[in-house]
mmCIF file of C-alpha atoms in Angstrom:
data_model
loop_
_atom_site.group_PDB
_atom_site.id
_atom_site.type_symbol
_atom_site.label_atom_id
_atom_site.label_comp_id
_atom_site.label_asym_id
_atom_site.label_seq_id
_atom_site.Cartn_x
_atom_site.Cartn_y
_atom_site.Cartn_z
ATOM 1 C CA UNK W 1 45.505 -5.213 31.361
ATOM 2 C CA UNK W 2 46.856 -5.291 27.815
ATOM 3 C CA UNK W 3 48.069 -2.269 25.886
ATOM 4 C CA UNK W 4 44.833 -1.693 23.946
ATOM 5 C CA UNK W 5 41.145 -2.415 24.528
ATOM 6 C CA UNK W 6 40.193 -5.314 22.210
ATOM 7 C CA UNK W 7 36.487 -4.576 22.672
ATOM 8 C CA UNK W 8 36.724 -1.424 20.536
ATOM 9 C CA UNK W 9 36.984 -3.654 17.464
ATOM 10 C CA UNK W 10 33.687 -4.726 15.864
ATOM 11 C CA UNK W 11 32.262 -7.851 17.530
ATOM 12 C CA UNK W 12 31.971 -10.567 14.852
ATOM 13 C CA UNK W 13 29.067 -12.148 16.779
ATOM 14 C CA UNK W 14 27.050 -8.943 17.145
ATOM 15 C CA UNK W 15 25.125 -9.147 13.886
ATOM 16 C CA UNK W 16 24.223 -12.810 14.444
ATOM 17 C CA UNK W 17 23.003 -12.161 18.005
ATOM 18 C CA UNK W 18 21.111 -9.097 16.812
ATOM 19 C CA UNK W 19 19.472 -11.047 13.959
ATOM 20 C CA UNK W 20 18.395 -13.919 16.237
ATOM 21 C CA UNK W 21 17.007 -11.478 18.818
ATOM 22 C CA UNK W 22 15.081 -9.608 16.115
ATOM 23 C CA UNK W 23 13.631 -12.845 14.730
ATOM 24 C CA UNK W 24 12.567 -13.946 18.223
ATOM 25 C CA UNK W 25 11.010 -10.529 18.831
ATOM 26 C CA UNK W 26 8.944 -10.888 15.672
ATOM 27 C CA UNK W 27 7.772 -14.361 16.690
ATOM 28 C CA UNK W 28 6.804 -12.950 20.080
ATOM 29 C CA UNK W 29 4.939 -10.160 18.285
ATOM 30 C CA UNK W 30 2.856 -12.833 16.520
ATOM 31 C CA UNK W 31 1.951 -14.233 19.947
ATOM 32 C CA UNK W 32 0.949 -10.805 21.269
ATOM 33 C CA UNK W 33 -1.136 -10.084 18.156
ATOM 34 C CA UNK W 34 -2.989 -13.354 18.863
ATOM 35 C CA UNK W 35 -3.644 -12.252 22.444
ATOM 36 C CA UNK W 36 -1.008 -14.575 23.935
ATOM 37 C CA UNK W 37 0.838 -12.615 26.567
ATOM 38 C CA UNK W 38 3.847 -13.713 28.604
ATOM 39 C CA UNK W 39 4.922 -16.419 26.155
ATOM 40 C CA UNK W 40 8.379 -16.259 24.677
ATOM 41 C CA UNK W 41 9.530 -18.178 21.608
ATOM 42 C CA UNK W 42 11.922 -20.268 23.731
ATOM 43 C CA UNK W 43 8.876 -21.684 25.565
ATOM 44 C CA UNK W 44 7.388 -23.320 22.456
ATOM 45 C CA UNK W 45 9.777 -26.282 22.227
ATOM 46 C CA UNK W 46 9.378 -27.483 25.835
ATOM 47 C CA UNK W 47 5.616 -26.819 25.878
ATOM 48 C CA UNK W 48 5.075 -28.834 22.704
ATOM 49 C CA UNK W 49 7.331 -31.641 23.926
ATOM 50 C CA UNK W 50 5.556 -31.857 27.302
ATOM 51 C CA UNK W 51 2.187 -31.975 25.534
ATOM 52 C CA UNK W 52 3.361 -35.019 23.598
ATOM 53 C CA UNK W 53 5.280 -36.839 26.339
ATOM 54 C CA UNK W 54 3.443 -35.962 29.509
ATOM 55 C CA UNK W 55 5.306 -34.939 32.656
ATOM 56 C CA UNK W 56 9.107 -35.094 32.578
ATOM 57 C CA UNK W 57 11.865 -34.180 34.978
ATOM 58 C CA UNK W 58 13.973 -31.189 34.014
ATOM 59 C CA UNK W 59 16.827 -33.560 33.145
ATOM 60 C CA UNK W 60 14.576 -35.708 30.931
ATOM 61 C CA UNK W 61 13.171 -32.636 29.217
ATOM 62 C CA UNK W 62 16.638 -31.139 28.679
ATOM 63 C CA UNK W 63 17.901 -34.402 27.173
ATOM 64 C CA UNK W 64 14.862 -34.764 24.911
ATOM 65 C CA UNK W 65 15.368 -31.210 23.592
ATOM 66 C CA UNK W 66 19.169 -31.482 23.401
ATOM 67 C CA UNK W 67 19.519 -28.489 25.727
ATOM 68 C CA UNK W 68 21.524 -27.989 28.903
ATOM 69 C CA UNK W 69 19.940 -28.708 32.268
ATOM 70 C CA UNK W 70 20.689 -25.121 33.311
ATOM 71 C CA UNK W 71 18.994 -23.594 30.244
ATOM 72 C CA UNK W 72 15.865 -25.720 30.664
ATOM 73 C CA UNK W 73 15.765 -25.049 34.398
ATOM 74 C CA UNK W 74 15.783 -21.286 33.718
ATOM 75 C CA UNK W 75 13.151 -21.657 31.004
ATOM 76 C CA UNK W 76 10.927 -23.740 33.301
ATOM 77 C CA UNK W 77 11.216 -21.094 36.046
ATOM 78 C CA UNK W 78 10.099 -18.417 33.569
ATOM 79 C CA UNK W 79 7.276 -20.635 32.283
ATOM 80 C CA UNK W 80 6.097 -21.322 35.847
ATOM 81 C CA UNK W 81 5.794 -17.553 36.446
ATOM 82 C CA UNK W 82 3.513 -17.337 33.400
ATOM 83 C CA UNK W 83 1.307 -20.218 34.660
ATOM 84 C CA UNK W 84 2.317 -22.492 31.779
ATOM 85 C CA UNK W 85 3.778 -25.362 33.811
ATOM 86 C CA UNK W 86 3.749 -26.776 37.297
ATOM 87 C CA UNK W 87 6.356 -28.820 39.098
ATOM 88 C CA UNK W 88 5.792 -31.563 41.619
ATOM 89 C CA UNK W 89 8.118 -33.918 43.447
ATOM 90 C CA UNK W 90 9.694 -36.479 41.154
ATOM 91 C CA UNK W 91 10.683 -40.094 41.719
ATOM 92 C CA UNK W 92 13.324 -39.064 44.270
ATOM 93 C CA UNK W 93 13.975 -36.058 46.489
ATOM 94 C CA UNK W 94 16.364 -34.427 44.015
ATOM 95 C CA UNK W 95 14.005 -34.257 41.035
ATOM 96 C CA UNK W 96 10.857 -32.389 40.075
ATOM 97 C CA UNK W 97 8.396 -33.472 37.405
ATOM 98 C CA UNK W 98 7.247 -30.717 35.071
ATOM 99 C CA UNK W 99 3.706 -30.759 33.757
ATOM 100 C CA UNK W 100 1.575 -28.420 31.667
ATOM 101 C CA UNK W 101 -1.069 -26.259 33.279
ATOM 102 C CA UNK W 102 -4.420 -25.851 31.584
ATOM 103 C CA UNK W 103 -3.162 -22.556 30.145
ATOM 104 C CA UNK W 104 0.000 -24.202 28.826
ATOM 105 C CA UNK W 105 -1.959 -27.074 27.266
ATOM 106 C CA UNK W 106 -4.439 -24.675 25.634
ATOM 107 C CA UNK W 107 -1.585 -22.881 23.809
ATOM 108 C CA UNK W 108 -0.027 -26.014 22.296
ATOM 109 C CA UNK W 109 -2.171 -26.196 19.109
ATOM 110 C CA UNK W 110 -1.252 -22.606 18.237
ATOM 111 C CA UNK W 111 2.418 -23.145 19.158
ATOM 112 C CA UNK W 112 2.567 -26.239 16.941
ATOM 113 C CA UNK W 113 1.107 -24.227 14.045
ATOM 114 C CA UNK W 114 3.578 -21.399 14.701
ATOM 115 C CA UNK W 115 6.447 -23.934 14.896
ATOM 116 C CA UNK W 116 5.524 -25.315 11.455
ATOM 117 C CA UNK W 117 5.089 -21.788 10.036
ATOM 118 C CA UNK W 118 8.482 -20.757 11.424
ATOM 119 C CA UNK W 119 10.148 -23.796 9.840
ATOM 120 C CA UNK W 120 8.467 -22.966 6.523
ATOM 121 C CA UNK W 121 9.725 -19.386 6.873
ATOM 122 C CA UNK W 122 13.299 -20.573 7.477
ATOM 123 C CA UNK W 123 13.059 -22.783 4.370
ATOM 124 C CA UNK W 124 11.751 -19.789 2.432
ATOM 125 C CA UNK W 125 14.635 -17.623 3.656
ATOM 126 C CA UNK W 126 17.111 -20.371 2.752
ATOM 127 C CA UNK W 127 15.735 -20.239 -0.792
ATOM 128 C CA UNK W 128 16.051 -16.459 -1.001
ATOM 129 C CA UNK W 129 19.652 -16.156 0.115
ATOM 130 C CA UNK W 130 22.780 -17.190 -1.786
ATOM 131 C CA UNK W 131 23.993 -19.191 1.211
ATOM 132 C CA UNK W 132 21.248 -21.046 3.038
ATOM 133 C CA UNK W 133 21.441 -20.346 6.784
ATOM 134 C CA UNK W 134 20.828 -23.967 7.653
ATOM 135 C CA UNK W 135 23.585 -25.113 5.285
ATOM 136 C CA UNK W 136 26.045 -22.546 6.653
ATOM 137 C CA UNK W 137 25.327 -23.678 10.215
ATOM 138 C CA UNK W 138 25.995 -27.292 9.219
ATOM 139 C CA UNK W 139 29.215 -26.292 7.412
ATOM 140 C CA UNK W 140 30.431 -24.456 10.525
ATOM 141 C CA UNK W 141 29.480 -27.450 12.681
ATOM 142 C CA UNK W 142 31.457 -29.801 10.389
ATOM 143 C CA UNK W 143 34.466 -27.458 10.429
ATOM 144 C CA UNK W 144 34.367 -27.409 14.238
ATOM 145 C CA UNK W 145 34.201 -31.204 14.303
ATOM 146 C CA UNK W 146 37.468 -31.206 12.334
ATOM 147 C CA UNK W 147 39.082 -28.632 14.620
ATOM 148 C CA UNK W 148 37.302 -27.449 17.749
ATOM 149 C CA UNK W 149 36.569 -23.864 18.690
ATOM 150 C CA UNK W 150 38.836 -24.354 21.713
ATOM 151 C CA UNK W 151 41.751 -25.492 19.545
ATOM 152 C CA UNK W 152 41.215 -22.600 17.156
ATOM 153 C CA UNK W 153 41.162 -20.076 20.015
ATOM 154 C CA UNK W 154 44.285 -21.561 21.562
ATOM 155 C CA UNK W 155 46.038 -21.295 18.192
ATOM 156 C CA UNK W 156 45.338 -17.530 18.096
ATOM 157 C CA UNK W 157 45.731 -16.876 21.811
ATOM 158 C CA UNK W 158 48.666 -14.667 22.640
ATOM 159 C CA UNK W 159 49.241 -14.892 26.369
ATOM 160 C CA UNK W 160 49.779 -11.513 28.019
ATOM 161 C CA UNK W 161 53.267 -10.993 29.427
ATOM 162 C CA UNK W 162 53.563 -11.792 33.139
#
């Protein structure tokens, strides 16, 4: 243990996490107001993709969405509980093919409309703020390409005395 608790300082990530959670909650509220229960905003991307591609393995779906296998696996498990997707044996014993259920397929037109409306909303917000969120994200990404997060942390890391 170090001499002082570093977690008493304000968390620089807190406001970003809070903002993203609040935005997701409002998207979910749109779903509920439309009578769509049990659907979370993180389900939209894989549901729309599966509607356009047909069945995919979790690995194929993760790669097509540029997400980790673990994240998509967790999302698929949650979507299965809400009767949005099914899984069946894939081409070999280690894989499962994910397919839309009738319920999942029936939601896709609305989810596509919501996806487009959300993108329009982000563009609107970018126009209303002095620093467009999408531009700031790209600037941070470029800065991290020049010098990684890992390297930056290591530069500031003071090892505790042994």
